[in-house]
Short mmCIF file of C-alpha atoms and ligand atoms in Angstrom, two decimals:
data_model
loop_
_atom_site.label_atom_id
_atom_site.label_comp_id
_atom_site.label_asym_id
_atom_site.label_seq_id
_atom_site.Cartn_x
_atom_site.Cartn_y
_atom_site.Cartn_z
CA UNK F 1406 -27.62 -30.98 -66.76
CA UNK F 1407 -26.20 -27.49 -66.12
CA UNK F 1408 -26.53 -26.05 -62.83
CA UNK F 1409 -29.50 -23.49 -62.20
CA UNK F 1410 -28.54 -19.92 -61.75
CA UNK F 1411 -29.60 -18.47 -58.30
CA UNK F 1412 -31.36 -15.09 -58.09
CA UNK F 1413 -31.20 -12.61 -55.27
CA UNK F 1414 -31.50 -8.99 -54.13
CA UNK F 1415 -29.39 -6.48 -56.37
CA UNK F 1416 -28.07 -4.66 -53.24
CA UNK F 1417 -25.66 -1.48 -53.65
CA UNK F 1418 -22.24 -1.06 -54.78
CA UNK F 1419 -19.50 -2.34 -52.22
CA UNK F 1420 -21.90 -3.05 -49.53
CA UNK F 1421 -24.18 -5.26 -51.46
CA UNK F 1422 -27.16 -6.01 -49.21
CA UNK F 1423 -25.18 -5.73 -45.86
CA UNK F 1424 -27.12 -2.80 -44.86
CA UNK F 1425 -30.41 -4.26 -45.56
CA UNK F 1426 -29.46 -7.33 -43.66
CA UNK F 1427 -28.20 -5.20 -40.77
CA UNK F 1428 -31.45 -3.23 -40.66
CA UNK F 1429 -33.51 -6.39 -40.00
CA UNK F 1430 -31.65 -9.66 -40.23
CA UNK F 1431 -34.39 -11.96 -39.43
CA UNK F 1432 -36.91 -10.12 -41.78
CA UNK F 1433 -34.37 -9.85 -44.56
CA UNK F 1434 -33.87 -13.59 -44.53
CA UNK F 1435 -37.48 -14.45 -44.63
CA UNK F 1436 -38.06 -11.87 -47.25
CA UNK F 1437 -35.15 -13.44 -49.42
CA UNK F 1438 -36.45 -17.02 -49.19
CA UNK F 1439 -39.98 -15.91 -50.06
CA UNK F 1440 -38.89 -13.63 -52.89
CA UNK F 1441 -35.95 -15.79 -54.68
CA UNK F 1442 -36.56 -19.41 -53.27
CA UNK F 1443 -34.69 -21.90 -51.68
CA UNK F 1444 -31.22 -20.92 -52.90
CA UNK F 1445 -30.85 -17.13 -52.76
CA UNK F 1446 -27.73 -15.32 -53.76
CA UNK F 1447 -26.85 -12.40 -51.49
CA UNK F 1448 -23.73 -10.10 -52.02
CA UNK F 1449 -22.28 -8.74 -48.86
CA UNK F 1450 -19.62 -6.17 -48.14
CA UNK F 1451 -16.85 -8.91 -47.98
CA UNK F 1452 -18.47 -12.16 -48.97
CA UNK F 1453 -20.80 -14.09 -51.38
CA UNK F 1454 -23.50 -15.49 -49.30
CA UNK F 1455 -26.05 -18.12 -50.41
CA UNK F 1456 -29.16 -18.53 -48.44
CA UNK F 1457 -30.36 -22.16 -48.37
CA UNK F 1458 -33.87 -23.02 -47.03
CA UNK F 1459 -34.41 -26.36 -48.74
CA UNK F 1460 -34.21 -29.22 -45.92
CA UNK F 1461 -32.65 -31.64 -48.62
CA UNK F 1462 -29.95 -29.11 -49.47
CA UNK F 1463 -29.27 -28.48 -45.79
CA UNK F 1464 -29.04 -32.26 -45.16
CA UNK F 1465 -26.65 -32.52 -48.21
CA UNK F 1466 -24.33 -29.91 -46.91
CA UNK F 1467 -24.36 -30.85 -43.12
CA UNK F 1468 -24.18 -34.54 -43.56
CA UNK F 1469 -23.67 -36.14 -47.33
CA UNK F 1470 -21.06 -33.73 -48.31
CA UNK F 1471 -19.91 -32.35 -45.04
CA UNK F 1472 -16.41 -32.96 -46.07
CA UNK F 1473 -16.56 -30.17 -48.58
CA UNK F 1474 -17.39 -27.57 -46.06
CA UNK F 1475 -15.74 -25.95 -43.09
CA UNK F 1476 -16.95 -23.33 -40.52
CA UNK F 1477 -16.34 -19.89 -42.14
CA UNK F 1478 -12.96 -18.71 -41.99
CA UNK F 1479 -13.46 -14.96 -40.63
CA UNK F 1480 -9.84 -14.16 -39.95
CA UNK F 1481 -10.56 -13.91 -36.28
CA UNK F 1482 -13.39 -11.47 -36.70
CA UNK F 1483 -15.99 -14.23 -35.79
CA UNK F 1484 -16.39 -16.45 -32.85
CA UNK F 1485 -13.21 -18.03 -34.08
CA UNK F 1486 -11.24 -14.95 -32.77
CA UNK F 1487 -12.67 -15.53 -29.23
CA UNK F 1488 -12.91 -19.36 -28.88
CA UNK F 1489 -9.62 -20.13 -30.86
CA UNK F 1490 -9.30 -23.81 -31.59
CA UNK F 1491 -12.23 -24.97 -29.21
CA UNK F 1492 -14.55 -27.85 -30.33
CA UNK F 1493 -17.12 -25.42 -31.93
CA UNK F 1494 -14.63 -23.54 -34.09
CA UNK F 1495 -11.65 -25.98 -34.68
CA UNK F 1496 -11.32 -28.05 -37.92
CA UNK F 1497 -9.63 -31.30 -39.25
CA UNK F 1498 -7.75 -33.76 -37.11
CA UNK F 1499 -7.48 -31.44 -34.17
CA UNK F 1500 -11.47 -31.18 -34.07
CA UNK F 1501 -11.70 -34.79 -34.64
CA UNK F 1502 -9.45 -36.05 -31.73
CA UNK F 1503 -10.95 -33.35 -29.27
CA UNK F 1504 -14.48 -34.40 -30.10
CA UNK F 1505 -13.42 -38.19 -29.41
CA UNK F 1506 -11.60 -36.92 -26.09
CA UNK F 1507 -14.47 -34.74 -24.84
CA UNK F 1508 -17.34 -37.05 -25.88
CA UNK F 1509 -17.28 -39.32 -22.61
CA UNK F 1510 -18.27 -36.11 -20.66
CA UNK F 1511 -21.62 -36.50 -22.68
CA UNK F 1512 -22.26 -40.06 -22.27
CA UNK F 1513 -25.58 -41.28 -20.61
CA UNK F 1514 -24.02 -42.28 -17.41
CA UNK F 1515 -22.13 -39.12 -16.93
CA UNK F 1516 -25.42 -37.28 -17.84
CA UNK F 1517 -27.22 -39.07 -14.97
CA UNK F 1518 -24.47 -37.99 -12.53
CA UNK F 1519 -25.04 -34.20 -13.51
CA UNK F 1520 -28.95 -34.61 -12.84
CA UNK F 1521 -28.56 -33.72 -9.16
CA UNK F 1522 -26.65 -30.69 -9.80
CA UNK F 1523 -29.48 -29.51 -12.33
CA UNK F 1524 -32.14 -30.17 -10.02
CA UNK F 1525 -30.27 -28.80 -6.93
CA UNK F 1526 -29.20 -25.32 -8.61
CA UNK F 1527 -32.69 -25.00 -9.92
CA UNK F 1528 -34.41 -25.58 -6.53
CA UNK F 1529 -32.03 -23.02 -4.89
CA UNK F 1530 -33.10 -20.32 -7.56
CA UNK F 1531 -36.67 -21.19 -6.90
CA UNK F 1532 -36.12 -20.77 -3.29
CA UNK F 1533 -35.16 -17.21 -3.85
CA UNK F 1534 -38.46 -16.32 -5.25
CA UNK F 1535 -41.73 -15.66 -3.51
CA UNK F 1536 -45.33 -15.43 -5.04
CA UNK F 1537 -45.89 -11.75 -6.12
CA UNK F 1538 -42.19 -11.20 -7.24
CA UNK F 1539 -41.50 -9.90 -10.61
CA UNK F 1540 -38.27 -11.64 -11.98
CA UNK F 1541 -36.05 -11.09 -15.05
CA UNK F 1542 -36.76 -14.54 -16.76
CA UNK F 1543 -33.73 -14.29 -19.33
CA UNK F 1544 -31.09 -13.18 -16.83
CA UNK F 1545 -32.43 -15.62 -14.05
CA UNK F 1546 -32.09 -18.54 -16.72
CA UNK F 1547 -28.69 -17.40 -17.85
CA UNK F 1548 -27.15 -17.27 -14.22
CA UNK F 1549 -28.67 -20.66 -13.67
CA UNK F 1550 -27.53 -22.40 -16.94
CA UNK F 1551 -24.11 -20.80 -16.23
CA UNK F 1552 -23.83 -22.34 -12.71
CA UNK F 1553 -25.00 -25.64 -14.01
CA UNK F 1554 -22.43 -25.98 -16.72
CA UNK F 1555 -19.63 -24.78 -14.49
CA UNK F 1556 -20.50 -27.34 -11.92
CA UNK F 1557 -21.00 -30.24 -14.33
CA UNK F 1558 -18.99 -30.18 -17.53
CA UNK F 1559 -16.31 -28.01 -15.98
CA UNK F 1560 -16.40 -29.64 -12.67
CA UNK F 1561 -15.75 -26.29 -10.68
CA UNK F 1562 -17.70 -23.86 -8.48
CA UNK F 1563 -18.60 -20.40 -9.72
CA UNK F 1564 -18.37 -18.72 -6.28
CA UNK F 1565 -19.06 -15.02 -6.63
CA UNK F 1566 -18.33 -14.88 -10.45
CA UNK F 1567 -21.85 -15.17 -11.52
CA UNK F 1568 -22.34 -11.55 -12.02
CA UNK F 1569 -18.84 -10.90 -13.34
CA UNK F 1570 -19.31 -13.60 -16.18
CA UNK F 1571 -22.81 -12.41 -17.24
CA UNK F 1572 -21.43 -8.69 -17.41
CA UNK F 1573 -18.50 -9.97 -19.40
CA UNK F 1574 -20.80 -11.90 -21.69
CA UNK F 1575 -22.90 -8.94 -22.37
CA UNK F 1576 -19.82 -6.81 -23.33
CA UNK F 1577 -18.52 -9.71 -25.66
CA UNK F 1578 -22.02 -10.39 -27.23
CA UNK F 1579 -22.43 -6.67 -28.27
CA UNK F 1580 -19.71 -7.22 -30.91
CA UNK F 1581 -21.73 -10.02 -32.48
CA UNK F 1582 -24.99 -8.18 -33.16
CA UNK F 1583 -26.07 -8.84 -36.53
CA UNK F 1584 -28.58 -5.97 -36.61
CA UNK F 1585 -25.88 -3.26 -36.43
CA UNK F 1586 -23.40 -2.26 -39.09
CA UNK F 1587 -20.92 -1.46 -36.53
CA UNK F 1588 -20.22 -5.19 -36.22
CA UNK F 1589 -18.41 -4.82 -39.43
CA UNK F 1590 -15.63 -2.88 -38.06
CA UNK F 1591 -12.45 -5.07 -37.50
CA UNK F 1592 -12.08 -6.15 -33.77
CA UNK F 1593 -8.72 -4.29 -33.41
CA UNK F 1594 -10.15 -0.96 -34.22
CA UNK F 1595 -10.50 0.66 -30.94
CA UNK F 1596 -14.18 1.70 -31.05
CA UNK F 1597 -16.23 1.97 -27.91
CA UNK F 1598 -17.79 -1.44 -28.80
CA UNK F 1599 -14.46 -3.11 -29.54
CA UNK F 1600 -12.84 -1.76 -26.16
CA UNK F 1601 -15.90 -3.28 -24.42
CA UNK F 1602 -15.48 -6.57 -26.21
CA UNK F 1603 -11.65 -6.83 -25.35
CA UNK F 1604 -12.68 -5.93 -21.70
CA UNK F 1605 -15.12 -8.77 -21.65
CA UNK F 1606 -12.77 -11.21 -23.15
CA UNK F 1607 -9.98 -10.45 -20.64
CA UNK F 1608 -12.56 -11.00 -17.76
CA UNK F 1609 -13.75 -14.26 -19.38
CA UNK F 1610 -10.24 -15.50 -19.64
CA UNK F 1611 -9.78 -14.68 -15.76
CA UNK F 1612 -12.81 -16.87 -15.05
CA UNK F 1613 -11.39 -19.70 -17.22
CA UNK F 1614 -8.05 -19.51 -15.48
CA UNK F 1615 -9.82 -19.41 -12.21
CA UNK F 1616 -11.74 -22.73 -13.14
CA UNK F 1617 -8.56 -24.43 -14.18
CA UNK F 1618 -6.94 -23.46 -10.99
CA UNK F 1619 -9.67 -25.15 -8.90
CA UNK F 1620 -8.78 -28.41 -10.78
CA UNK F 1621 -4.90 -27.96 -10.29
CA UNK F 1622 -5.55 -27.30 -6.51
CA UNK F 1623 -7.61 -30.31 -6.14
CA UNK F 1624 -10.79 -28.30 -5.34
CA UNK F 1625 -13.00 -29.67 -8.07
CA UNK F 1626 -16.45 -30.64 -7.31
CA UNK F 1627 -17.12 -33.32 -9.90
CA UNK F 1628 -16.09 -37.04 -9.81
CA UNK F 1629 -13.44 -36.82 -12.51
CA UNK F 1630 -15.71 -37.77 -15.29
CA UNK F 1631 -16.29 -33.99 -16.35
CA UNK F 1632 -14.74 -32.49 -19.49
CA UNK F 1633 -11.93 -30.48 -17.71
CA UNK F 1634 -10.74 -33.32 -15.65
CA UNK F 1635 -10.48 -35.46 -18.97
CA UNK F 1636 -8.41 -32.90 -20.65
CA UNK F 1637 -6.18 -32.06 -17.70
CA UNK F 1638 -5.56 -35.88 -17.33
CA UNK F 1639 -4.71 -36.08 -21.04
CA UNK F 1640 -2.31 -33.04 -20.70
CA UNK F 1641 -0.53 -34.31 -17.82
CA UNK F 1642 -0.07 -37.77 -19.56
CA UNK F 1643 1.61 -35.78 -22.43
CA UNK F 1644 -0.96 -35.49 -25.08
CA UNK F 1645 0.93 -33.10 -27.54
CA UNK F 1646 -2.12 -31.22 -29.01
CA UNK F 1647 -3.40 -30.38 -25.33
CA UNK F 1648 -1.52 -27.12 -24.05
CA UNK F 1649 -2.68 -24.64 -21.80
CA UNK F 1650 -4.01 -22.40 -24.90
CA UNK F 1651 -6.19 -25.56 -26.06
CA UNK F 1652 -7.64 -25.78 -22.56
CA UNK F 1653 -8.42 -22.22 -22.45
CA UNK F 1654 -10.23 -22.53 -25.72
CA UNK F 1655 -12.14 -25.50 -24.71
CA UNK F 1656 -13.29 -24.25 -21.31
CA UNK F 1657 -14.37 -20.86 -22.87
CA UNK F 1658 -16.30 -22.82 -25.58
CA UNK F 1659 -18.28 -24.96 -23.09
CA UNK F 1660 -18.68 -21.83 -20.90
CA UNK F 1661 -20.55 -20.07 -23.87
CA UNK F 1662 -22.14 -22.76 -25.90
CA UNK F 1663 -22.97 -24.80 -22.95
CA UNK F 1664 -25.38 -22.29 -21.24
CA UNK F 1665 -26.63 -19.35 -23.46
CA UNK F 1666 -28.60 -21.64 -25.77
CA UNK F 1667 -30.22 -23.49 -22.98
CA UNK F 1668 -31.10 -20.45 -21.03
CA UNK F 1669 -32.86 -18.99 -24.16
CA UNK F 1670 -34.73 -22.17 -24.72
CA UNK F 1671 -36.05 -22.06 -21.06
CA UNK F 1672 -36.91 -18.40 -21.45
CA UNK F 1673 -38.84 -18.86 -24.59
CA UNK F 1674 -40.40 -21.88 -23.01
CA UNK F 1675 -41.67 -19.98 -19.95
CA UNK F 1676 -42.86 -17.23 -22.27
CA UNK F 1677 -44.92 -19.66 -24.61
CA UNK F 1678 -46.25 -21.53 -21.57
CA UNK F 1679 -47.58 -18.30 -20.04
CA UNK F 1680 -49.19 -17.06 -23.27
CA UNK F 1681 -50.95 -20.46 -23.88
CA UNK F 1682 -53.29 -21.32 -21.26
CA UNK F 1683 -54.18 -24.75 -22.51
CA UNK F 1684 -50.47 -25.78 -22.95
CA UNK F 1685 -49.73 -24.27 -19.46
CA UNK F 1686 -52.60 -26.33 -17.97
CA UNK F 1687 -51.24 -29.51 -19.38
CA UNK F 1688 -47.69 -28.98 -18.52
CA UNK F 1689 -48.55 -28.58 -14.84
CA UNK F 1690 -51.13 -31.54 -14.86
CA UNK F 1691 -48.18 -33.46 -16.13
CA UNK F 1692 -45.83 -32.41 -13.46
CA UNK F 1693 -48.53 -33.39 -10.82
CA UNK F 1694 -49.03 -36.76 -12.35
CA UNK F 1695 -45.29 -37.58 -12.85
CA UNK F 1696 -43.19 -35.63 -10.23
CA UNK F 1697 -45.77 -35.01 -7.61
CA UNK F 1698 -44.53 -33.51 -4.37
CA UNK F 1699 -40.67 -34.00 -4.57
CA UNK F 1700 -38.21 -32.90 -7.08
CA UNK F 1701 -37.91 -34.72 -10.39
CA UNK F 1702 -35.52 -37.80 -10.70
CA UNK F 1703 -33.79 -39.15 -13.75
CA UNK F 1704 -36.58 -41.58 -14.10
CA UNK F 1705 -39.33 -38.85 -13.91
CA UNK F 1706 -37.64 -36.81 -16.62
CA UNK F 1707 -37.80 -39.59 -18.94
CA UNK F 1708 -41.41 -39.70 -18.43
CA UNK F 1709 -42.10 -36.08 -19.09
CA UNK F 1710 -43.31 -36.38 -22.43
CA UNK F 1711 -45.41 -33.21 -22.65
CA UNK F 1712 -42.60 -31.01 -21.23
CA UNK F 1713 -40.28 -32.38 -23.76
CA UNK F 1714 -42.83 -31.38 -26.60
CA UNK F 1715 -42.94 -27.86 -25.06
CA UNK F 1716 -39.18 -27.59 -25.19
CA UNK F 1717 -39.06 -28.79 -28.83
CA UNK F 1718 -41.78 -26.40 -29.99
CA UNK F 1719 -40.04 -23.60 -28.08
CA UNK F 1720 -36.91 -24.35 -30.20
CA UNK F 1721 -38.83 -24.63 -33.38
CA UNK F 1722 -40.47 -21.15 -32.91
CA UNK F 1723 -37.40 -19.58 -31.46
CA UNK F 1724 -34.29 -21.59 -32.23
CA UNK F 1725 -31.41 -20.25 -30.16
CA UNK F 1726 -29.07 -21.04 -32.98
CA UNK F 1727 -31.07 -19.10 -35.70
CA UNK F 1728 -28.82 -19.97 -38.62
CA UNK F 1729 -25.79 -22.24 -39.44
CA UNK F 1730 -22.87 -21.02 -41.62
CA UNK F 1731 -20.47 -23.12 -43.76
CA UNK F 1732 -17.82 -22.19 -46.25
CA UNK F 1733 -17.44 -24.32 -49.35
CA UNK F 1734 -13.93 -25.88 -49.85
CA UNK F 1735 -14.52 -26.41 -53.45
CA UNK F 1736 -17.27 -25.78 -56.19
CA UNK F 1737 -20.31 -27.90 -55.39
CA UNK F 1738 -23.58 -28.61 -56.86
CA UNK F 1739 -26.38 -28.24 -54.17
CA UNK F 1740 -29.86 -29.11 -55.16
CA UNK F 1741 -29.18 -28.24 -58.76
CA UNK F 1742 -27.40 -24.89 -58.03
CA UNK F 1743 -24.05 -23.96 -58.40
CA UNK F 1744 -22.07 -22.99 -55.30
CA UNK F 1745 -18.61 -21.54 -55.80
CA UNK F 1746 -15.52 -22.36 -53.84
CA UNK F 1747 -15.26 -19.92 -50.94
CA UNK F 1748 -18.75 -18.92 -50.91
CA UNK F 1749 -20.79 -19.07 -47.65
CA UNK F 1750 -23.86 -21.08 -47.18
CA UNK F 1751 -26.40 -19.59 -44.38
CA UNK F 1752 -28.89 -22.37 -43.42
CA UNK F 1753 -31.47 -20.32 -41.34
CA UNK F 1754 -33.51 -22.55 -38.86
CA UNK F 1755 -35.30 -19.18 -38.24
CA UNK F 1756 -36.86 -19.48 -41.76
CA UNK F 1757 -37.05 -23.20 -42.25
CA UNK F 1758 -38.74 -23.95 -38.73
CA UNK F 1759 -41.71 -21.60 -39.72
CA UNK F 1760 -42.01 -22.90 -43.34
CA UNK F 1761 -45.68 -23.32 -44.34
CA UNK F 1762 -44.73 -26.30 -46.52
CA UNK F 1763 -43.46 -28.12 -43.63
CA UNK F 1764 -45.55 -26.77 -40.85
CA UNK F 1765 -49.49 -26.28 -40.28
CA UNK F 1766 -50.12 -23.20 -38.45
CA UNK F 1767 -46.42 -22.31 -38.44
CA UNK F 1768 -46.43 -19.57 -36.20
CA UNK F 1769 -48.68 -21.34 -33.56
CA UNK F 1770 -47.41 -22.99 -30.34
CA UNK F 1771 -48.55 -26.46 -30.61
CA UNK F 1772 -46.49 -29.03 -28.41
CA UNK F 1773 -48.96 -31.61 -29.59
CA UNK F 1774 -47.41 -31.58 -33.12
CA UNK F 1775 -44.58 -33.57 -31.44
CA UNK F 1776 -46.94 -36.35 -30.28
CA UNK F 1777 -45.80 -39.94 -31.61
CA UNK F 1778 -48.69 -39.81 -34.10
CA UNK F 1779 -48.01 -36.48 -35.49
CA UNK F 1780 -44.14 -36.94 -35.59
CA UNK F 1781 -44.42 -39.73 -37.98
CA UNK F 1782 -45.68 -37.58 -40.59
CA UNK F 1783 -43.51 -38.90 -43.49
CA UNK F 1784 -44.16 -35.88 -45.71
CA UNK F 1785 -41.80 -33.58 -43.56
CA UNK F 1786 -38.29 -33.70 -44.39
CA UNK F 1787 -35.78 -34.48 -41.54
CA UNK F 1788 -34.04 -31.08 -42.00
CA UNK F 1789 -37.17 -29.20 -41.62
CA UNK F 1790 -36.15 -29.10 -37.99
CA UNK F 1791 -32.69 -28.90 -36.97
CA UNK F 1792 -32.14 -26.81 -33.69
CA UNK F 1793 -28.93 -28.64 -32.89
CA UNK F 1794 -27.56 -28.65 -36.38
CA UNK F 1795 -26.44 -32.14 -38.10
CA UNK F 1796 -23.89 -34.53 -39.26
CA UNK F 1797 -20.51 -34.87 -37.65
CA UNK F 1798 -20.65 -31.16 -36.30
CA UNK F 1799 -23.95 -31.76 -34.62
CA UNK F 1800 -24.20 -30.35 -31.02
CA UNK F 1801 -22.40 -32.40 -28.51
CA UNK F 1802 -24.58 -31.06 -25.66
CA UNK F 1803 -27.98 -31.99 -27.24
CA UNK F 1804 -29.09 -34.50 -24.74
CA UNK F 1805 -27.54 -32.55 -21.95
CA UNK F 1806 -29.70 -29.56 -22.94
CA UNK F 1807 -32.83 -31.46 -23.46
CA UNK F 1808 -32.51 -32.97 -20.03
CA UNK F 1809 -31.53 -29.91 -18.37
CA UNK F 1810 -34.49 -27.89 -19.73
CA UNK F 1811 -36.82 -30.59 -18.52
CA UNK F 1812 -35.31 -30.76 -15.02
CA UNK F 1813 -35.43 -26.91 -14.71
CA UNK F 1814 -38.84 -26.64 -16.13
CA UNK F 1815 -40.14 -29.35 -13.80
CA UNK F 1816 -38.17 -28.09 -10.55
CA UNK F 1817 -39.67 -24.68 -10.78
CA UNK F 1818 -42.85 -25.49 -12.52
CA UNK F 1819 -44.10 -27.73 -9.60
CA UNK F 1820 -43.69 -24.82 -7.28
CA UNK F 1821 -44.75 -21.69 -9.19
CA UNK F 1822 -46.41 -20.66 -12.48
CA UNK F 1823 -44.63 -17.78 -14.34
CA UNK F 1824 -46.67 -15.26 -16.04
CA UNK F 1825 -45.41 -13.01 -18.71
CA UNK F 1826 -45.33 -9.37 -17.46
CA UNK F 1827 -44.86 -7.65 -20.92
CA UNK F 1828 -47.67 -6.84 -23.43
CA UNK F 1829 -45.91 -7.60 -26.55
CA UNK F 1830 -44.12 -10.41 -27.96
CA UNK F 1831 -40.54 -9.87 -27.09
CA UNK F 1832 -38.43 -8.21 -29.83
CA UNK F 1833 -35.72 -10.70 -31.07
CA UNK F 1834 -32.05 -9.55 -31.67
CA UNK F 1835 -29.80 -11.84 -33.52
CA UNK F 1836 -26.37 -12.06 -31.88
CA UNK F 1837 -24.55 -15.14 -31.90
CA UNK F 1838 -27.84 -16.59 -30.64
CA UNK F 1839 -31.33 -15.20 -30.84
CA UNK F 1840 -31.62 -12.76 -27.88
CA UNK F 1841 -34.97 -11.17 -26.63
CA UNK F 1842 -34.97 -7.48 -25.96
CA UNK F 1843 -36.05 -5.94 -23.72
CA UNK F 1844 -35.49 -8.44 -20.83
CA UNK F 1845 -38.46 -10.89 -20.50
CA UNK F 1846 -40.18 -10.31 -17.18
CA UNK F 1847 -42.30 -12.80 -15.32
CA UNK F 1848 -44.64 -12.48 -12.33
CA UNK F 1849 -44.27 -15.31 -9.94
CA UNK F 1850 -47.77 -16.88 -9.25
CA UNK F 1851 -48.92 -19.56 -6.85
CA UNK F 1852 -49.64 -23.00 -8.35
C1 HEM D 151 -30.91 -25.87 -26.55
C2 HEM D 151 -29.55 -25.69 -26.42
C3 HEM D 151 -28.55 -25.79 -27.48
C4 HEM D 151 -28.76 -25.55 -28.86
C5 HEM D 151 -30.05 -24.89 -29.55
C6 HEM D 151 -27.52 -25.82 -29.40
C7 HEM D 151 -27.28 -25.60 -30.83
C8 HEM D 151 -26.07 -26.02 -31.46
C9 HEM D 151 -25.99 -26.02 -32.91
C10 HEM D 151 -26.95 -25.67 -33.94
C11 HEM D 151 -24.66 -26.55 -33.04
C12 HEM D 151 -23.83 -26.63 -34.61
C13 HEM D 151 -23.36 -25.51 -35.17
C14 HEM D 151 -22.85 -25.69 -36.43
O1 HEM D 151 -22.88 -26.81 -37.08
O2 HEM D 151 -22.12 -24.94 -36.83
C15 HEM D 151 -24.08 -26.79 -31.67
C16 HEM D 151 -22.82 -27.04 -31.60
C17 HEM D 151 -22.07 -27.36 -30.39
N1 HEM D 151 -22.58 -27.21 -29.21
FE1 HEM D 151 -24.66 -26.93 -28.84
N2 HEM D 151 -26.52 -26.18 -28.53
C18 HEM D 151 -27.22 -26.23 -27.29
C19 HEM D 151 -26.55 -26.57 -26.02
C20 HEM D 151 -25.33 -27.04 -25.86
C21 HEM D 151 -24.80 -27.43 -24.66
C22 HEM D 151 -25.64 -27.52 -23.32
C23 HEM D 151 -23.51 -27.58 -24.95
C24 HEM D 151 -22.47 -28.00 -23.96
C25 HEM D 151 -22.57 -28.42 -22.80
C26 HEM D 151 -23.13 -27.36 -26.29
C27 HEM D 151 -21.87 -27.47 -26.93
C28 HEM D 151 -21.69 -27.44 -28.22
C29 HEM D 151 -20.62 -27.67 -28.85
C30 HEM D 151 -19.13 -27.85 -28.18
C31 HEM D 151 -20.65 -27.53 -30.31
C32 HEM D 151 -19.68 -27.77 -31.27
C33 HEM D 151 -19.72 -29.29 -31.69
C34 HEM D 151 -18.64 -29.62 -32.72
O3 HEM D 151 -18.55 -28.95 -33.74
O4 HEM D 151 -18.04 -30.83 -32.48
N3 HEM D 151 -24.48 -27.01 -26.75
N4 HEM D 151 -24.79 -26.60 -30.76
#
């Protein structure tokens, strides 16, 4: 049977739909899916993009026929320009051997060892707050998860670098805003935004060098099972593919991929708990019953079922990675549609996670939909929910992030309630990840 022909918006000459996309990226994706169905063709300034919102098609691209797809080659203009050949952006044999090499840093026993740091850092943060304070939730969560990733997976200390890193990240992220056509200007053109980007990149590189130096001077804080120790040992044992450049790329990748997404999940979890009285009550009741008067242990966290449902539901409504991109190596047929070689497929969690075909009350925060009985709903396809992606390139930090989110929610939540201080739902800015704007402020309340 001949492939079906996709439909899509007409756009304007040269730019295609790039300007409409930039005006409101999330709304544009929703509108395209609604108007043109599960496989919409969108012309942009430089590429043909297909918006795929059929869970079976997404599963096909990410898992069944994953070998036909690569991360889009953006000539260094995307994340690849910043992260080089790190695990998130590399391909082929290099990616395969690095994934295998890095995996032990995420084994269960290793995650158990990270628990103390996750709890200790969250406790220290909570100890700086008092009832009546107003805090900036997203920046507090970001600095916390940054500190945790450096002290665990990178086996180093942040020292006084927290502020420097978060400032550098703001400078770097600005370049990846999807809601601004200036992001289309190549990175080498010295616009004010690109100058900031380069400045941020240089600062991050200084931070990476400092982290590696801590290991080389024998000052590292971990037990040798962290990712950076594994890589440095392999380099020193003569592994040819691991040179200083490769180490820079992997450390920078973990620094970015390993904190921002979890910080956002935490921020949205606090926000949603604050806005939903019954969920907030059940969350605190679970902490009282399971964790009690001391900080959570590894065993406690395994029993925090309701808290885990809160985290899952927060990632459904506000998926930090709001879309996944792939580029087709060769022509393919996806759910009966022709996908040409070189085209980009965009698979937006933002749209699929709120699709009324799969979710009752799709915009409602209902952690109980993840209860054992509800989860067994066989009519919902697996890829109606994929906050961590899928297939061989699925997030390596999934278990790390889920545990970390539960540890942090429990450690802070047993001391305080956080009440959203804004009036409206935060505006969402799609950068590499989905960021709230303006900052999400909370009032610290007594339990
Ligand atoms: C809630 C938190 C997180 C979310 C929502 C998330 C989401 C994702 C997604 C969607 C992908 C797949 C990207 C693609 O297929 O193109 C991915 C990959 C990746 N994530 Fe995460 N992530 C989270 C936490 C973490 C953490 C904590 C780490 C590290 C400690 C991490 C490290 C990575 C890496 C290295 C990859 C690339 C894996 C590969 O290609 O082999 N992520 N993540």
